[in-house]
Structure formats: structure tokens, C-alpha cells
Short mmCIF file of C-alpha atoms in Angstrom, two decimals:
data_model
loop_
_atom_site.label_atom_id
_atom_site.label_comp_id
_atom_site.label_asym_id
_atom_site.label_seq_id
_atom_site.Cartn_x
_atom_site.Cartn_y
_atom_site.Cartn_z
CA UNK A 877 100.22 89.62 94.94
CA UNK A 878 102.51 92.17 93.13
CA UNK A 879 105.15 89.74 92.19
CA UNK A 880 102.93 87.13 91.16
CA UNK A 881 100.32 89.30 89.49
CA UNK A 882 101.45 89.21 85.58
CA UNK A 883 99.85 91.49 83.02
CA UNK A 884 98.23 90.44 79.90
CA UNK A 885 100.95 89.43 77.35
CA UNK A 886 101.18 91.95 74.25
CA UNK A 887 100.69 89.01 71.88
CA UNK A 888 96.94 89.43 72.70
CA UNK A 889 95.28 90.90 69.73
CA UNK A 890 92.82 93.85 71.11
CA UNK A 891 89.94 92.71 68.09
CA UNK A 892 90.16 89.21 69.85
CA UNK A 893 89.68 90.47 73.36
CA UNK A 894 86.69 92.80 72.12
CA UNK A 895 85.10 90.06 70.15
CA UNK A 896 85.32 87.36 73.09
CA UNK A 897 84.02 89.61 75.88
CA UNK A 898 82.74 92.88 74.61
CA UNK A 899 85.94 95.08 75.51
CA UNK A 900 83.95 98.66 74.84
CA UNK A 901 81.30 97.73 77.30
CA UNK A 902 82.21 97.31 81.15
CA UNK A 903 78.51 95.94 81.83
CA UNK A 904 79.05 93.13 79.29
CA UNK A 905 82.43 92.06 80.24
CA UNK A 906 81.32 91.76 83.93
CA UNK A 907 78.39 89.79 82.80
CA UNK A 908 80.36 87.35 80.98
CA UNK A 909 83.03 87.11 83.62
CA UNK A 910 80.69 86.17 85.95
CA UNK A 911 78.53 83.85 83.60
CA UNK A 912 81.87 81.80 82.59
CA UNK A 913 83.24 81.46 85.81
CA UNK A 914 79.65 80.02 87.01
CA UNK A 915 79.21 77.61 84.53
CA UNK A 916 83.06 75.96 84.67
CA UNK A 917 82.87 75.63 88.42
CA UNK A 918 79.36 74.53 88.11
CA UNK A 919 80.11 71.85 85.29
CA UNK A 920 83.01 70.73 86.60
CA UNK A 921 81.63 70.16 89.87
CA UNK A 922 78.62 68.54 88.36
CA UNK A 923 80.46 66.37 86.31
CA UNK A 924 83.09 64.56 88.63
CA UNK A 925 85.29 63.59 86.24
CA UNK A 926 88.80 63.67 86.87
CA UNK A 927 89.91 64.58 83.65
CA UNK A 928 87.37 67.63 83.30
CA UNK A 929 89.24 68.92 86.80
CA UNK A 930 92.70 67.72 85.23
CA UNK A 931 92.00 70.05 82.35
CA UNK A 932 90.78 73.27 84.48
CA UNK A 933 93.73 73.12 86.28
CA UNK A 934 96.09 73.19 83.26
CA UNK A 935 94.00 75.94 81.80
CA UNK A 936 96.39 78.17 81.18
CA UNK A 937 99.13 75.62 79.59
CA UNK A 938 96.37 74.83 77.04
CA UNK A 939 94.52 78.17 76.26
CA UNK A 940 97.22 80.81 77.58
CA UNK A 941 97.17 83.26 80.37
CA UNK A 942 96.21 86.05 77.85
CA UNK A 943 92.87 84.13 77.18
CA UNK A 944 92.10 83.65 81.18
CA UNK A 945 93.15 87.32 81.88
CA UNK A 946 90.60 88.49 78.86
CA UNK A 947 87.66 86.52 80.66
CA UNK A 948 88.23 86.91 84.16
CA UNK A 949 91.27 89.69 85.32
CA UNK A 950 88.99 92.67 85.43
CA UNK A 951 86.44 90.66 87.69
CA UNK A 952 86.09 92.57 91.30
CA UNK A 953 88.55 90.63 93.62
CA UNK A 954 85.82 89.20 96.19
CA UNK A 955 83.82 87.52 93.17
CA UNK A 956 84.36 83.76 91.49
CA UNK A 957 85.76 85.13 88.34
CA UNK A 958 88.26 87.19 90.32
CA UNK A 959 88.88 84.50 92.89
CA UNK A 960 89.41 82.08 90.01
CA UNK A 961 91.95 84.69 88.38
CA UNK A 962 94.02 85.23 91.39
CA UNK A 963 94.02 81.31 91.72
CA UNK A 964 95.41 80.99 88.10
CA UNK A 965 98.19 83.62 88.50
CA UNK A 966 99.60 82.31 91.44
CA UNK A 967 99.67 78.81 89.93
CA UNK A 968 100.99 80.48 86.98
CA UNK A 969 103.77 81.97 89.49
CA UNK A 970 104.92 78.70 91.18
CA UNK A 971 105.02 77.20 87.46
CA UNK A 972 107.07 79.95 85.76
CA UNK A 973 109.67 80.94 89.01
CA UNK A 974 109.62 77.78 91.37
CA UNK A 975 112.98 78.81 92.78
CA UNK A 976 111.85 82.44 93.89
CA UNK A 977 108.53 81.00 95.39
CA UNK A 978 110.50 78.47 97.27
CA UNK A 979 112.76 80.67 98.77
CA UNK A 980 110.05 83.02 99.94
CA UNK A 981 108.03 79.95 101.14
CA UNK A 982 111.28 78.88 103.42
CA UNK A 983 111.93 82.20 104.60
CA UNK A 984 108.41 83.09 105.85
CA UNK A 985 107.24 79.50 106.75
CA UNK A 986 108.71 79.68 110.42
CA UNK A 987 107.01 82.72 111.33
CA UNK A 988 103.29 81.28 110.16
CA UNK A 989 102.79 78.27 111.69
CA UNK A 990 99.11 78.57 111.50
CA UNK A 991 99.28 79.48 107.67
CA UNK A 992 101.35 76.45 107.10
CA UNK A 993 99.14 73.92 108.37
CA UNK A 994 96.69 75.79 106.38
CA UNK A 995 98.21 75.40 103.34
CA UNK A 996 99.55 71.97 103.86
CA UNK A 997 103.00 71.75 102.42
CA UNK A 998 105.51 69.25 103.37
CA UNK A 999 108.62 70.20 104.98
CA UNK A 1000 111.52 71.28 104.03
CA UNK A 1001 109.36 72.15 100.68
CA UNK A 1002 110.55 71.80 97.10
CA UNK A 1003 109.31 73.42 94.15
CA UNK A 1004 107.30 70.27 93.28
CA UNK A 1005 105.58 70.31 96.59
CA UNK A 1006 104.41 73.92 95.76
CA UNK A 1007 103.65 73.01 92.40
CA UNK A 1008 101.26 70.12 93.69
CA UNK A 1009 100.05 72.72 96.18
CA UNK A 1010 98.74 74.91 93.26
CA UNK A 1011 97.24 72.30 91.51
CA UNK A 1012 95.38 70.68 94.52
CA UNK A 1013 94.08 74.10 95.50
CA UNK A 1014 92.70 74.69 91.46
CA UNK A 1015 91.39 70.86 92.02
CA UNK A 1016 89.75 71.85 95.17
CA UNK A 1017 87.86 74.76 93.26
CA UNK A 1018 86.46 71.99 90.90
CA UNK A 1019 86.00 69.15 92.81
CA UNK A 1020 86.29 69.75 96.46
CA UNK A 1021 85.38 72.34 99.19
CA UNK A 1022 85.73 75.53 97.28
CA UNK A 1023 86.08 77.74 100.18
CA UNK A 1024 89.18 75.19 101.80
CA UNK A 1025 90.57 75.76 98.53
CA UNK A 1026 90.44 79.72 98.61
CA UNK A 1027 91.65 79.59 102.12
CA UNK A 1028 94.89 77.08 101.37
CA UNK A 1029 95.73 79.66 98.76
CA UNK A 1030 95.39 82.75 100.77
CA UNK A 1031 97.49 80.90 103.28
CA UNK A 1032 99.94 80.08 101.09
CA UNK A 1033 99.98 83.90 99.88
CA UNK A 1034 100.53 85.09 103.57
CA UNK A 1035 103.62 82.58 104.13
CA UNK A 1036 105.04 83.98 100.69
CA UNK A 1037 104.49 87.67 102.04
CA UNK A 1038 106.06 87.09 105.39
CA UNK A 1039 109.01 85.37 103.11
CA UNK A 1040 109.18 88.40 100.88
CA UNK A 1041 109.35 90.86 103.72
CA UNK A 1042 112.08 88.96 105.41
CA UNK A 1043 114.26 88.74 102.08
CA UNK A 1044 113.70 92.67 101.83
CA UNK A 1045 114.66 93.52 105.32
CA UNK A 1046 118.06 91.11 104.42
CA UNK A 1047 118.77 93.40 101.15
CA UNK A 1048 117.58 96.79 102.26
CA UNK A 1049 121.18 98.10 102.76
CA UNK A 1050 122.73 96.15 99.68
CA UNK A 1051 119.55 96.71 97.21
CA UNK A 1052 117.18 99.55 98.51
CA UNK A 1053 115.37 99.35 95.12
CA UNK A 1054 115.09 95.68 94.93
CA UNK A 1055 114.22 95.95 99.01
CA UNK A 1056 111.40 98.37 98.20
CA UNK A 1057 109.99 96.40 95.38
CA UNK A 1058 109.83 92.92 97.41
CA UNK A 1059 108.12 95.23 100.24
CA UNK A 1060 105.33 96.30 97.82
CA UNK A 1061 105.35 92.55 96.85
CA UNK A 1062 104.82 91.42 100.26
CA UNK A 1063 101.85 93.70 100.72
CA UNK A 1064 99.90 92.86 97.58
CA UNK A 1065 100.39 89.51 98.75
CA UNK A 1066 98.49 90.26 101.96
CA UNK A 1067 96.06 92.04 100.21
CA UNK A 1068 95.75 88.94 97.73
CA UNK A 1069 95.17 86.65 100.81
CA UNK A 1070 92.80 88.95 102.50
CA UNK A 1071 90.66 89.21 99.02
CA UNK A 1072 90.60 84.96 98.79
CA UNK A 1073 89.58 84.66 102.65
CA UNK A 1074 86.48 87.16 101.81
CA UNK A 1075 85.51 85.05 98.54
CA UNK A 1076 86.00 82.05 101.04
CA UNK A 1077 83.43 83.69 103.52
CA UNK A 1078 81.07 84.54 100.82
CA UNK A 1079 81.44 81.16 99.01
CA UNK A 1080 79.94 79.73 102.68
CA UNK A 1081 77.37 82.19 102.78
CA UNK A 1082 76.41 81.60 99.20
CA UNK A 1083 77.12 84.97 98.18
CA UNK A 1084 80.35 84.28 96.10
CA UNK A 1085 78.99 85.13 92.26
#
């Protein structure tokens, strides 16, 4: 998901990150990532409080993407913290650049009818529809079928990947460097979709940790 894979902002103080998750101890970082992800998901699902779910959906707005990254960005892809990180990055991409995401979706959706049905976005999709999908996916993690939420996000990524590939083809002559960047972005989105699909399978099998 190259186009949507935001890096940690430079304003994150390394000393704060070290204090939070033990930056110099990879094993401790991994343990904290898994522990916090399990706690957040299990507590939200047990509470059945819509306001708790709403606050978690808006976690990046309240805490910043850097704080979420410090906890979960380094987790392996097919893990609970790794999946949460990808969902929050996807939502943040939709929130920050709705016009680009809408264009990619519109370009890709006709070539991906199965993914369209899974993603569940109205036609023609407006930026507000895509933001609603991103919010619904995270809400599903905390108060619904988590595997279905991951599969919806994966379908969304596949549609965006198809759209990015079509856009790259259209720009190849006029802007070869931009086309190459979009092609790499499409490949990253496909990889993210595969990771989310694997995570969904692991959740159903009781193995997503």
C-alpha cells in the first residue's frame, strides 16, 4: 500500500518512543504491540459501548498517526497489531486525500465486481462514501465480525490497486516516472490486500495474535 503507507512524522520525539515501547529492545516492542492490540480490541468488543468504538475509530485524530505508529507500525503484517496498523493507515489515506482515493476507486471498480460487492461502497462513490467505508471497517473490528472487516478493507485495497494500475497505464507516455510510482503503489496495495486476507483467515482460525 505504498501510496497509503505513511511514515512516522518527524515530530515524534525518539525519546518518547523509546519510553513508550522500549525502542532498543525489539522483543519488548513486539510484546507491547501484541499486548496493546489485544487489549484495545478485546476491551472494545466486551464493552459494547458505541462511544468507545467511535473514539477508537478516531484514534489517529485524537492521538496522532505517530503515536499509533510507535505502537504497531513495526508489527508483522499478519498479526493483530499489524492488521490494525494497516487499517488505520488506509483510513488516514482516505481522510487526507479523498480525491485521489475516489479517482482510484472509480477507475478500478468496474474491473473488480467481486471486490466491489465485498467492499460495499455505493455507486458512484463519493469521498464521503469512502470515508464511511473506512470508518465502518474499523467499527467492524471493534464491534462486529473482525474477519469481515478485514476482508472489506482487502477488497477496497484491490479496487484501489486496479485503479492505480489503470491510471499508470494512462500516464505512461506523458509521465513515465509518475506512472512507475503508481505501478509500485498498485503492487503495494495488492500486497496489503493479501496480508489483510491472511489476517482474516487467521482470525477465523483463532490464530490472529
